[in-house]
Short mmCIF file of C-alpha atoms in Angstrom, two decimals:
data_model
loop_
_atom_site.label_atom_id
_atom_site.label_comp_id
_atom_site.label_asym_id
_atom_site.label_seq_id
_atom_site.Cartn_x
_atom_site.Cartn_y
_atom_site.Cartn_z
CA UNK E 1 0.00 0.00 0.00
CA UNK E 2 2.78 2.40 0.93
CA UNK E 3 4.70 1.52 -2.25
CA UNK E 4 1.56 2.15 -4.27
CA UNK E 5 1.15 5.62 -2.76
CA UNK E 6 4.76 6.48 -3.56
CA UNK E 7 4.20 5.48 -7.17
CA UNK E 8 1.17 7.73 -7.47
CA UNK E 9 3.06 10.67 -5.93
CA UNK E 10 6.01 10.22 -8.26
CA UNK E 11 5.86 12.65 -11.19
CA UNK E 12 6.45 10.93 -14.56
CA UNK E 13 9.23 12.32 -16.73
CA UNK E 14 6.72 13.01 -19.46
CA UNK E 15 5.00 15.50 -17.16
CA UNK E 16 8.19 17.57 -17.15
CA UNK E 17 8.27 17.91 -20.95
CA UNK E 18 5.58 20.64 -21.13
CA UNK E 19 7.33 22.63 -18.37
CA UNK E 20 10.73 22.36 -20.08
CA UNK E 21 9.11 23.22 -23.42
CA UNK E 22 7.52 26.36 -21.95
CA UNK E 23 10.84 27.36 -20.38
CA UNK E 24 12.75 26.90 -23.65
CA UNK E 25 10.11 28.88 -25.55
CA UNK E 26 10.22 31.79 -23.13
CA UNK E 27 14.03 31.81 -23.12
CA UNK E 28 14.02 31.68 -26.92
CA UNK E 29 11.75 34.74 -27.07
CA UNK E 30 13.93 36.62 -24.58
CA UNK E 31 17.18 35.76 -26.36
CA UNK E 32 15.86 36.59 -29.82
CA UNK E 33 14.91 40.13 -28.82
CA UNK E 34 17.94 40.93 -26.68
CA UNK E 35 21.62 41.77 -27.10
CA UNK E 36 22.89 38.83 -25.09
CA UNK E 37 26.07 37.14 -26.29
CA UNK E 38 27.64 33.80 -25.37
CA UNK E 39 31.30 32.83 -25.62
CA UNK E 40 32.00 29.08 -25.71
CA UNK E 41 35.53 27.71 -26.23
CA UNK E 42 36.59 30.94 -27.91
CA UNK E 43 33.64 30.97 -30.30
CA UNK E 44 30.96 33.66 -30.21
CA UNK E 45 27.30 32.61 -30.21
CA UNK E 46 25.01 35.59 -30.89
CA UNK E 47 21.55 35.99 -29.42
CA UNK E 48 19.70 34.89 -32.57
CA UNK E 49 21.62 31.60 -32.64
CA UNK E 50 20.75 30.92 -28.99
CA UNK E 51 17.12 31.77 -29.73
CA UNK E 52 17.03 29.40 -32.71
CA UNK E 53 18.64 26.56 -30.71
CA UNK E 54 16.17 26.95 -27.83
CA UNK E 55 13.29 27.12 -30.28
CA UNK E 56 14.45 23.89 -31.93
CA UNK E 57 14.64 22.14 -28.56
CA UNK E 58 11.14 23.32 -27.66
CA UNK E 59 9.72 22.15 -30.99
CA UNK E 60 11.30 18.72 -30.55
CA UNK E 61 9.85 18.48 -27.04
CA UNK E 62 6.45 19.51 -28.38
CA UNK E 63 6.63 16.62 -30.83
CA UNK E 64 7.68 14.17 -28.11
CA UNK E 65 4.84 15.36 -25.87
CA UNK E 66 2.30 15.01 -28.67
CA UNK E 67 3.41 11.43 -29.37
CA UNK E 68 3.33 10.49 -25.70
CA UNK E 69 -0.11 12.04 -25.23
CA UNK E 70 -1.51 9.62 -27.77
CA UNK E 71 -0.44 6.63 -25.72
CA UNK E 72 -2.78 4.87 -23.36
CA UNK E 73 -0.88 5.84 -20.22
CA UNK E 74 -0.93 9.52 -21.06
CA UNK E 75 -4.70 9.52 -21.62
CA UNK E 76 -5.20 7.92 -18.23
CA UNK E 77 -2.98 10.29 -16.30
CA UNK E 78 -4.33 13.30 -18.19
CA UNK E 79 -1.27 15.56 -17.99
CA UNK E 80 -1.90 19.11 -19.07
CA UNK E 81 0.44 21.30 -21.05
CA UNK E 82 2.23 24.08 -19.19
CA UNK E 83 1.16 26.65 -21.79
CA UNK E 84 -2.15 26.76 -23.65
CA UNK E 85 -2.04 26.12 -27.39
CA UNK E 86 -2.61 29.78 -28.26
CA UNK E 87 0.22 30.99 -26.01
CA UNK E 88 2.56 28.32 -27.36
CA UNK E 89 1.79 29.38 -30.92
CA UNK E 90 2.30 33.04 -30.03
CA UNK E 91 5.61 32.28 -28.31
CA UNK E 92 6.81 30.31 -31.35
CA UNK E 93 5.95 33.24 -33.66
CA UNK E 94 7.70 35.74 -31.38
CA UNK E 95 10.79 33.51 -31.14
CA UNK E 96 10.92 32.96 -34.91
CA UNK E 97 10.61 36.69 -35.61
CA UNK E 98 13.32 37.47 -33.08
CA UNK E 99 15.68 34.95 -34.69
CA UNK E 100 14.91 36.15 -38.22
CA UNK E 101 15.42 39.82 -37.38
CA UNK E 102 18.60 38.87 -35.51
CA UNK E 103 19.97 37.04 -38.57
CA UNK E 104 19.11 39.97 -40.84
CA UNK E 105 20.78 42.39 -38.44
CA UNK E 106 23.89 40.20 -38.36
CA UNK E 107 24.34 40.06 -42.14
CA UNK E 108 27.89 41.23 -42.77
CA UNK E 109 28.70 41.38 -39.07
CA UNK E 110 32.03 40.11 -37.77
CA UNK E 111 32.80 38.98 -34.23
CA UNK E 112 36.27 39.32 -32.74
CA UNK E 113 37.59 37.95 -29.44
CA UNK E 114 40.34 40.39 -28.52
CA UNK E 115 43.62 39.48 -26.88
CA UNK E 116 45.02 39.49 -24.29
CA UNK E 117 42.64 38.22 -21.63
CA UNK E 118 42.01 40.60 -18.75
CA UNK E 119 41.93 40.07 -14.98
CA UNK E 120 39.77 37.24 -13.62
CA UNK E 121 39.35 35.79 -17.13
CA UNK E 122 37.60 38.87 -18.52
CA UNK E 123 37.43 38.95 -22.32
CA UNK E 124 36.64 41.79 -24.71
CA UNK E 125 34.42 40.62 -27.58
CA UNK E 126 33.62 42.98 -30.44
CA UNK E 127 30.84 42.90 -33.01
CA UNK E 128 31.59 45.03 -36.09
CA UNK E 129 29.07 45.93 -38.78
CA UNK E 130 28.84 48.18 -41.81
CA UNK E 131 25.98 49.31 -43.99
CA UNK E 132 26.49 51.46 -47.09
CA UNK E 133 28.90 54.19 -45.91
CA UNK E 134 28.36 53.83 -42.17
CA UNK E 135 30.19 51.38 -39.92
CA UNK E 136 29.70 50.61 -36.28
CA UNK E 137 30.53 48.25 -33.50
CA UNK E 138 29.80 47.05 -30.00
CA UNK E 139 32.18 45.80 -27.34
CA UNK E 140 31.06 43.20 -24.80
CA UNK E 141 32.73 42.37 -21.51
CA UNK E 142 32.54 38.58 -21.12
CA UNK E 143 33.44 37.09 -17.76
CA UNK E 144 34.08 33.51 -16.69
CA UNK E 145 30.42 32.59 -17.15
CA UNK E 146 30.81 33.23 -20.88
CA UNK E 147 27.70 35.43 -20.97
CA UNK E 148 27.43 39.14 -21.70
CA UNK E 149 23.92 40.52 -21.28
CA UNK E 150 24.45 43.78 -23.17
CA UNK E 151 27.22 45.77 -24.88
CA UNK E 152 29.63 47.68 -22.66
CA UNK E 153 29.93 50.36 -25.35
CA UNK E 154 29.15 51.22 -28.97
CA UNK E 155 30.68 53.41 -31.68
CA UNK E 156 30.11 54.65 -35.19
CA UNK E 157 32.54 55.21 -38.08
CA UNK E 158 32.16 56.86 -41.49
CA UNK E 159 33.09 55.17 -44.78
CA UNK E 160 32.18 51.73 -43.33
CA UNK E 161 35.61 51.61 -41.67
CA UNK E 162 36.19 48.69 -39.27
CA UNK E 163 38.91 49.57 -36.75
CA UNK E 164 39.07 46.10 -35.19
CA UNK E 165 39.42 44.32 -38.53
CA UNK E 166 41.99 46.91 -39.63
CA UNK E 167 43.93 46.56 -36.39
CA UNK E 168 43.70 50.26 -35.50
CA UNK E 169 42.82 49.76 -31.86
CA UNK E 170 44.49 49.27 -28.51
CA UNK E 171 43.27 47.17 -25.57
CA UNK E 172 44.87 47.77 -22.20
CA UNK E 173 44.07 45.99 -18.96
CA UNK E 174 44.42 47.33 -15.45
CA UNK E 175 44.17 45.46 -12.14
CA UNK E 176 40.34 45.23 -12.34
CA UNK E 177 39.17 46.37 -15.79
CA UNK E 178 40.32 47.34 -19.27
CA UNK E 179 40.08 50.15 -21.80
CA UNK E 180 39.48 49.73 -25.51
CA UNK E 181 40.65 52.65 -27.65
CA UNK E 182 39.64 52.70 -31.31
CA UNK E 183 41.45 54.78 -33.91
CA UNK E 184 40.03 55.42 -37.34
CA UNK E 185 41.69 56.79 -40.46
CA UNK E 186 42.15 60.41 -41.49
CA UNK E 187 38.95 60.26 -43.54
CA UNK E 188 37.00 58.00 -41.15
CA UNK E 189 37.31 59.08 -37.53
CA UNK E 190 35.71 56.93 -34.85
CA UNK E 191 32.93 58.57 -32.88
CA UNK E 192 32.92 57.48 -29.22
CA UNK E 193 36.17 55.58 -29.63
CA UNK E 194 37.09 54.91 -25.97
CA UNK E 195 35.24 52.30 -23.92
CA UNK E 196 35.72 50.64 -20.58
CA UNK E 197 35.66 46.84 -20.39
CA UNK E 198 34.60 45.66 -16.95
CA UNK E 199 33.26 42.17 -16.22
CA UNK E 200 32.14 42.96 -12.66
#
């Protein structure tokens, strides 16, 4: 009798699928419409890529849940989804749009992990873009977690000049933080060319 009660109290793994699916969907929406950046083994993963990966996981889990729900055991236990169908569909649309707009915004963008590494494993990661005759960039301070939630600074350059790609920059580290100084050319000066890099 006691063993039987324990079995009924135990939550089946399949009951966790809707919760994990909802979590992945919400994280996908958040990542797709944010400036978060992930650094893994020296490789930069932009927000749209994280959003797309989380969306893929959630879609796979949706398929697994749908298959399991058709089984006899699932009909008996009657597990409910963590998000109603309408909200799931809306979240999928929002996540897809976030990923698509992120990809479009990253067309022609280049990511650079600058050297050397700063104190406490702090890294300066730069995203450079150019459109027509205007260039720009963002610097991220990435700590040991590998996550940067937003840029530490941004700049703009005329003539689509890319100071990081051209090597016209200087990164200096102090005891706790660093300073990134960008230098343009005589015809393409960098606006807002000095930025602090602090992972704390």
